[in-house]
Every structure is written in structure tokens, then in C-alpha cells.
CSV table of C-alpha atoms in Angstrom, one decimal:
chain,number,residue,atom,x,y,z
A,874,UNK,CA,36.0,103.4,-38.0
A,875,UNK,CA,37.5,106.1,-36.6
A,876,UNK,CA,41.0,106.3,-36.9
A,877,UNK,CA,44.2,108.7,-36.5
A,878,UNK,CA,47.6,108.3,-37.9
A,879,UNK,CA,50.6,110.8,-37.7
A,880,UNK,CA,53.7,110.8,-40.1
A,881,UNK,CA,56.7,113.1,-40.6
A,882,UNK,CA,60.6,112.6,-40.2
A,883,UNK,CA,61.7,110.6,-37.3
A,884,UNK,CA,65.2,112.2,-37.2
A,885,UNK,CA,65.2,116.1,-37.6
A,886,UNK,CA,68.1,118.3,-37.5
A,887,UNK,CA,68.5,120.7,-34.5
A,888,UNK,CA,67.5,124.7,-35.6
A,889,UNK,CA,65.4,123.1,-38.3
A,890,UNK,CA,61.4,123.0,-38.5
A,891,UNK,CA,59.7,119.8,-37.4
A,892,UNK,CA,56.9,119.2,-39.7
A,893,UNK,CA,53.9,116.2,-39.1
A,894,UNK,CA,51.4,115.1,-40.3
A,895,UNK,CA,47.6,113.7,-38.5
A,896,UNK,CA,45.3,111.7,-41.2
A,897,UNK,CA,42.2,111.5,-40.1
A,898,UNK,CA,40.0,108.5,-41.4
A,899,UNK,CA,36.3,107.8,-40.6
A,900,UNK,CA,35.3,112.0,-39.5
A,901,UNK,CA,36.1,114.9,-41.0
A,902,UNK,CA,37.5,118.2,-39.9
A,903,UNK,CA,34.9,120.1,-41.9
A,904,UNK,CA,32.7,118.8,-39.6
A,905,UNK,CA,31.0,122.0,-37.1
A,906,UNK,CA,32.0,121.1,-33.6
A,907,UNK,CA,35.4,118.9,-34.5
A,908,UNK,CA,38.2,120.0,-33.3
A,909,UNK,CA,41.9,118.1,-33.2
A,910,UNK,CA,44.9,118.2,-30.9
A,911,UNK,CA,48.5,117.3,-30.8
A,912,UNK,CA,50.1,116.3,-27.3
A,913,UNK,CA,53.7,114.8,-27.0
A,914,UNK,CA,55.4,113.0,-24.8
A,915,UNK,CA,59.1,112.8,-24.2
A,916,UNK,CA,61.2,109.5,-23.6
A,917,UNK,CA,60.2,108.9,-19.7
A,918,UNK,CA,58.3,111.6,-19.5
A,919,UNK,CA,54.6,112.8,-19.0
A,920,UNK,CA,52.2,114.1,-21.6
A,921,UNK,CA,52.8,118.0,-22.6
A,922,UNK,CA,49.6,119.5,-24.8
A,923,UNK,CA,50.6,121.3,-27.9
A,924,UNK,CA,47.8,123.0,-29.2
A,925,UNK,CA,44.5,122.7,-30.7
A,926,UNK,CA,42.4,123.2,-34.1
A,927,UNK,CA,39.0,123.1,-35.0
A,928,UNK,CA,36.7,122.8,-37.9
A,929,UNK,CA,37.0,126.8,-39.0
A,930,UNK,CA,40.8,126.9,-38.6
A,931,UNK,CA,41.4,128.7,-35.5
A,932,UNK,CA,44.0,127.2,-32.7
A,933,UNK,CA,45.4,127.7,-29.5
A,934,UNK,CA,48.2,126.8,-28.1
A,935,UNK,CA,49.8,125.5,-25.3
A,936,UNK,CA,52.1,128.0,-23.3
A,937,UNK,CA,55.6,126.3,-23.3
A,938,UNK,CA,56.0,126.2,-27.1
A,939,UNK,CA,53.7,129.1,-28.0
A,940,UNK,CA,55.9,131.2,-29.9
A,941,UNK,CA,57.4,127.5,-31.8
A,942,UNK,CA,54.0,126.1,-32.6
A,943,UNK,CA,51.8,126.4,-35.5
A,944,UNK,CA,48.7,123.7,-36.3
A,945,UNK,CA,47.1,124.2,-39.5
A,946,UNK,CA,44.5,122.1,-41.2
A,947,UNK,CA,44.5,120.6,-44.9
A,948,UNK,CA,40.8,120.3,-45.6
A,949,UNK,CA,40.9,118.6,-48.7
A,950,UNK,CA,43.5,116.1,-47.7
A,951,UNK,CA,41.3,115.8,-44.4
A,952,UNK,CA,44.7,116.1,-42.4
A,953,UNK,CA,46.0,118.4,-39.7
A,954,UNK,CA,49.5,119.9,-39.5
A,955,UNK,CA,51.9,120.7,-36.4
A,956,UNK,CA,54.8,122.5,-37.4
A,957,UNK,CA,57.9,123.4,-34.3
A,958,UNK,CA,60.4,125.4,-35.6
A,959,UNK,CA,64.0,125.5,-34.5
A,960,UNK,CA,63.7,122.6,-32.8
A,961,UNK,CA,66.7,121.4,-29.9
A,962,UNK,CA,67.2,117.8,-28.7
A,963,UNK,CA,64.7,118.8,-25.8
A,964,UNK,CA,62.0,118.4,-28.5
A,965,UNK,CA,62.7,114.5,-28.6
A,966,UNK,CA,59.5,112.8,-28.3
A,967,UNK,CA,56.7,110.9,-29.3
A,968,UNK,CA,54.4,113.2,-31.2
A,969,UNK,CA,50.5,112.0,-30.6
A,970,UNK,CA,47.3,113.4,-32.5
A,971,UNK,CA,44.1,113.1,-30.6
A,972,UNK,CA,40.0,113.6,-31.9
A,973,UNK,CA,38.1,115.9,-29.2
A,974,UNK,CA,35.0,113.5,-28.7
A,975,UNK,CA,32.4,116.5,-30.8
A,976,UNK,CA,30.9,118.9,-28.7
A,977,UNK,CA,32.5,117.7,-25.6
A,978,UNK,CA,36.1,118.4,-23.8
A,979,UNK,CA,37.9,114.8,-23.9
A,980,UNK,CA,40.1,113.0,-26.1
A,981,UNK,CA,38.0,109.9,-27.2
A,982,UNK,CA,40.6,108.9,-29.9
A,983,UNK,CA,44.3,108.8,-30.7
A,984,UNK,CA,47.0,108.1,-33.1
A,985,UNK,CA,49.5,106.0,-32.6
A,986,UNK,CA,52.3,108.4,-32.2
A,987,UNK,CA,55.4,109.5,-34.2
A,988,UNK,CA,58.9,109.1,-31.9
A,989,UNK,CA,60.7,112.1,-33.9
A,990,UNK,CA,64.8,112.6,-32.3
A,991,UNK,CA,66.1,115.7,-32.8
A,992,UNK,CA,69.8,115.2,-33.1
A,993,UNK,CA,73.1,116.4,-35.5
B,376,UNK,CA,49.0,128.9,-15.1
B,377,UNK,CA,46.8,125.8,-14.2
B,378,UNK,CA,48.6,122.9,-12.6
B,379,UNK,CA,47.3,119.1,-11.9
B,380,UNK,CA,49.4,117.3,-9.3
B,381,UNK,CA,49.5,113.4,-9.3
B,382,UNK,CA,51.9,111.3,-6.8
B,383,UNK,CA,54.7,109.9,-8.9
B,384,UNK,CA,53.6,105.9,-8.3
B,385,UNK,CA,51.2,103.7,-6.4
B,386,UNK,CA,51.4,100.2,-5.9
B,387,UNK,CA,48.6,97.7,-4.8
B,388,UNK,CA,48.3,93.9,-4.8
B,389,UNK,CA,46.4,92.2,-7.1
B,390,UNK,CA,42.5,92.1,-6.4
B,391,UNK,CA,42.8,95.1,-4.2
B,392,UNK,CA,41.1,98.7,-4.4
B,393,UNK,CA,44.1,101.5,-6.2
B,394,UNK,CA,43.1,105.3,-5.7
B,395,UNK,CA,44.8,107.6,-7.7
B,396,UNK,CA,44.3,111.3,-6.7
B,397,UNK,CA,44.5,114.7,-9.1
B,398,UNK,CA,44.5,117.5,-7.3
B,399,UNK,CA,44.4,121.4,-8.6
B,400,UNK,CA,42.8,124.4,-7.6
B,401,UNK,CA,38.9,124.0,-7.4
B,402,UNK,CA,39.5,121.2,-9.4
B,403,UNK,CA,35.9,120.1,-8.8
B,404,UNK,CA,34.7,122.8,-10.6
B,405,UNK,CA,36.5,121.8,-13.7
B,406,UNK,CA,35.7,118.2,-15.7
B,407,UNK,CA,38.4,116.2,-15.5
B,408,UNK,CA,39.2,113.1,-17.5
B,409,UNK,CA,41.9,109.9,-17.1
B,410,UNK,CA,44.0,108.5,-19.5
B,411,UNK,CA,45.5,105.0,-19.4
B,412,UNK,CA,48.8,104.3,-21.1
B,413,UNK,CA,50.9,101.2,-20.7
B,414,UNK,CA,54.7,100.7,-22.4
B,415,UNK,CA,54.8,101.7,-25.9
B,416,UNK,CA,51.0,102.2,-26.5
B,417,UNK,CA,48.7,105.3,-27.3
B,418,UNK,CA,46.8,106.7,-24.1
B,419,UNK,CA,43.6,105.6,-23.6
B,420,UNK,CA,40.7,107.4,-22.4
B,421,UNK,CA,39.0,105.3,-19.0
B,422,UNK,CA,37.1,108.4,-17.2
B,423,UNK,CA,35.6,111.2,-18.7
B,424,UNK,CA,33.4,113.8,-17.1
B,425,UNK,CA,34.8,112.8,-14.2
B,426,UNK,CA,32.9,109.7,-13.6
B,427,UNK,CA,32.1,108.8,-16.7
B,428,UNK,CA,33.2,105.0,-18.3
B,429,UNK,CA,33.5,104.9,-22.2
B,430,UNK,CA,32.4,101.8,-23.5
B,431,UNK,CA,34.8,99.0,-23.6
B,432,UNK,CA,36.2,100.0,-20.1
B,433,UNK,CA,35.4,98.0,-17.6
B,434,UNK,CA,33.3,98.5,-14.9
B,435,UNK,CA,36.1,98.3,-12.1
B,436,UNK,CA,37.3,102.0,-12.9
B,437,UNK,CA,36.0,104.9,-11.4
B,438,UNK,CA,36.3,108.3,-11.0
B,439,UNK,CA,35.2,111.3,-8.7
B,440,UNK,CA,35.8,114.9,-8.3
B,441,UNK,CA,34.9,117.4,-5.4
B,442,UNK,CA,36.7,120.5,-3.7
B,443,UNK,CA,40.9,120.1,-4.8
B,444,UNK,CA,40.8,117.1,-5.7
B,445,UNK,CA,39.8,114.2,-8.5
B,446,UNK,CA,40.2,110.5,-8.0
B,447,UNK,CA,40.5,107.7,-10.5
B,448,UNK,CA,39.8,104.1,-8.5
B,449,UNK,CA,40.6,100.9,-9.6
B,450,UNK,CA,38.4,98.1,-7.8
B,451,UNK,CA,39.9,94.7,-7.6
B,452,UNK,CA,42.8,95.6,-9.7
B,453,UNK,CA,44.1,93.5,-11.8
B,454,UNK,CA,47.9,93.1,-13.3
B,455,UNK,CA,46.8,94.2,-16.7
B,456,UNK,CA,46.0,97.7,-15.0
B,457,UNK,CA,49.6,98.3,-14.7
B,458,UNK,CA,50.5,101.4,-16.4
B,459,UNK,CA,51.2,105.2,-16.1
B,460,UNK,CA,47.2,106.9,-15.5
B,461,UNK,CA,47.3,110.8,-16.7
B,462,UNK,CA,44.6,113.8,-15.6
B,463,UNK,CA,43.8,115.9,-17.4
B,464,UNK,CA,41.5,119.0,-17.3
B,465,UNK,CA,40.9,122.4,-19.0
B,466,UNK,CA,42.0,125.5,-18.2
B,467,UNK,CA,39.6,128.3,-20.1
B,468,UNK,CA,40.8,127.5,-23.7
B,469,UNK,CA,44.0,125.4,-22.6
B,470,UNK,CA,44.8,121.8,-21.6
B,471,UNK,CA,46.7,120.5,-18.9
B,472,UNK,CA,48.0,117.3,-18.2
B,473,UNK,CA,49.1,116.0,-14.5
B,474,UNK,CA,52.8,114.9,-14.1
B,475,UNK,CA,51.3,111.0,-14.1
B,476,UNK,CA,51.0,108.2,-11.7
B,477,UNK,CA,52.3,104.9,-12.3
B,478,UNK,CA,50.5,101.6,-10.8
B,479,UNK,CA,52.0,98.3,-10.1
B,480,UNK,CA,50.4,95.8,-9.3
B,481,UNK,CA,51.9,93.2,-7.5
């Protein structure tokens, strides 16, 4: 079974680094042709894409956080990091991971989401 | 950059036909997929490849996409299908969502 599950702080500190975690269960990033994103949503709000890894380490990301954003992957651990850095309360939101379906352009599976508040 | 527009909410009675539209520049020259998410809960993929159903969605959604604009439709709608119903598409090596459309059914 196929299966993603994100962890990290739910409360983070504003001008600190936000820091989460996707496990992935039942495929494996080592995989040729896998690739993993992260897409969050604030309270009320609509889906904003983050960025994007694949199975040889290379991301993109999205243009609003760009210069906040890094995704890195933890082969071993079969796990794929998002870190945010200086975060503000506008980074609020529920933190999702998301499998690209292989060799394809959708999101077939997702986690459950992390809520993570930034707040003093 | 690449934007998807969705009307904010639609509402349609129950048993009755909901179209939800996407539209973006040459959008039907892009895939485009649909994501169902009701309070609390994950997205769901309904439509991918435009018209494409993954399996365990029922056959009462489905979706289109020609010239500006892509549509998800609901056929006899049913209360369940409440919930907020997302675009999405690529732009080169980028994603973008659209703003959202929430259905009520009632």
C-alpha cells in the first residue's frame, strides 16, 4: 500500500526554520521516474505548490517561496525533506506531501497533512 | 506566470448536473487534473488527463478541456460531492493550482 505521512513541529517560532518530514511507505524515491511534492494550504485558503523532487535529487520550486524553500531527499530513510526558513505567521498552514503518479504529471497519492502555526 | 481561474462557489440541487469551469491561457493545450477536498481531509485526485477517472471514482464525474477553458462535471450530484474541487495544471516545470470552487449541494 502506498502511503505518505508528514511530521515536524506544529507550533514554530516566527524568523526560525520550519523543518518536515514526508515518509514514504509502499515506493521508493530511488525509484527512476519518482518524483515527490509538497503543497500547502492555509486556514480557508486554496492550495499553494511548494516545490518538487525526484529520484536523482534535483527540485524546483514554486515562485512565491523560492528564495525560502529547500526539498531534499533522505534516501536511506526513504523520506523527503521541506525546509522554510524565517518563517512569519503568513506561513500558517497545513503542510501536504503528494506522490507524482510515475512517469505521469498528477498527484495520485497524498499525506495527510501537517497543520504547522507559526506564532511567538 | 501561469494562472488557473475557478468561480469562488457553485451550488446545485441534489440529482442535478454541477459544471465547474478552469480557465487559463490555452489551457487545452496543457493536461489538467481535479482535486476533491472536503473539511479536514487530504485532496483527492477525481480527473486526470483531463478526462480521465482513477479507479474508485465514480463514474458521475467528468472532465473536459478545449481552447481557455477545462471543466469538471458532476452528473446527478449527490450531497456527499460537497466540497471545495481544485485545478490544477503545469506550467513548463512548475505547478499551479486554481483559487478553488466550492459545491453545495442542496
Amino acid at each position: 500500500q502506498v502511503t505518505l505521512k508528514e511530521s515536524g513541529p506544529a507550533l514554530v517560532t516566527p524568523t526560525q526554520t520550519l523543518t518536515l518530514t514526508c515518509t514514504l511507505s509502499g515506493f521508493s524515491l530511488r525509484t527512476t521516474g519518482m518524483r515527490v511534492t509538497w503543497i500547502r494550504q492555509p486556514p480557508g485558503k486554496a492550495l499553494e505548490w511548494l516545490g518538487i523532487i525526484d529520484w536523482d535529487g534535483d527540485a524546483v520550486y514554486g515562485a512565491s517561496l523560492k528564495t525560502r524553500v529547500t526539498i531534499s531527499k533522505d534516501t536511506s530513510e526513504n523520506q523527503v525533506l521541506l525546509r522554510v526558513t524565517n518563517v512569519d505567521p503568513g506561513d500558517t498552514a497545513t503542510y501536504f506531501c503528494a506522490r507524482v503518479r510515475p512517469g505521469r504529471d498528477y498527484f495520485d497519492i497524498w499525506g495527510q497533512g501537517k497543520l504547522v502555526t507559526v506564532s511567538s | 506566470s501561469y494562472d488557473l481561474t475557478q468561480p469562488p462557489s457553485v451550488s446545485v440541487s441534489p440529482g442535478q448536473t454541477a459544471s465547474l469551469a478552469c480557465s487559463g491561457d490555452k489551457l487545452g493545450d496543457r493536461y489538467v487534473s481535479w482535486y476533491q477536498q472536503k473539511p479536514g481531509q487530504s485532496p483527492v485526485l477525481v480527473i486526470y488527463e483531463d478526462t480521465k477517472r482513477p479507479s474508485g471514482i465514480p463514474e458521475r464525474f467528468s472532465g473536459s478541456n478545449s481552447g481557455n477553458t477545462a471543466t469538471l462535471t458532476i452528473s446527478g450530484t449527490q450531497t456527499l460531492d460537497e466540497a471545495d474541487y481544485y485545478c490544477q495544471a503545469w506550467d513548463t516545470t512548475t505547478v499551479v493550482f486554481g483559487g478553488g470552487t466550492k459545491v453545495t449541494v442542496l
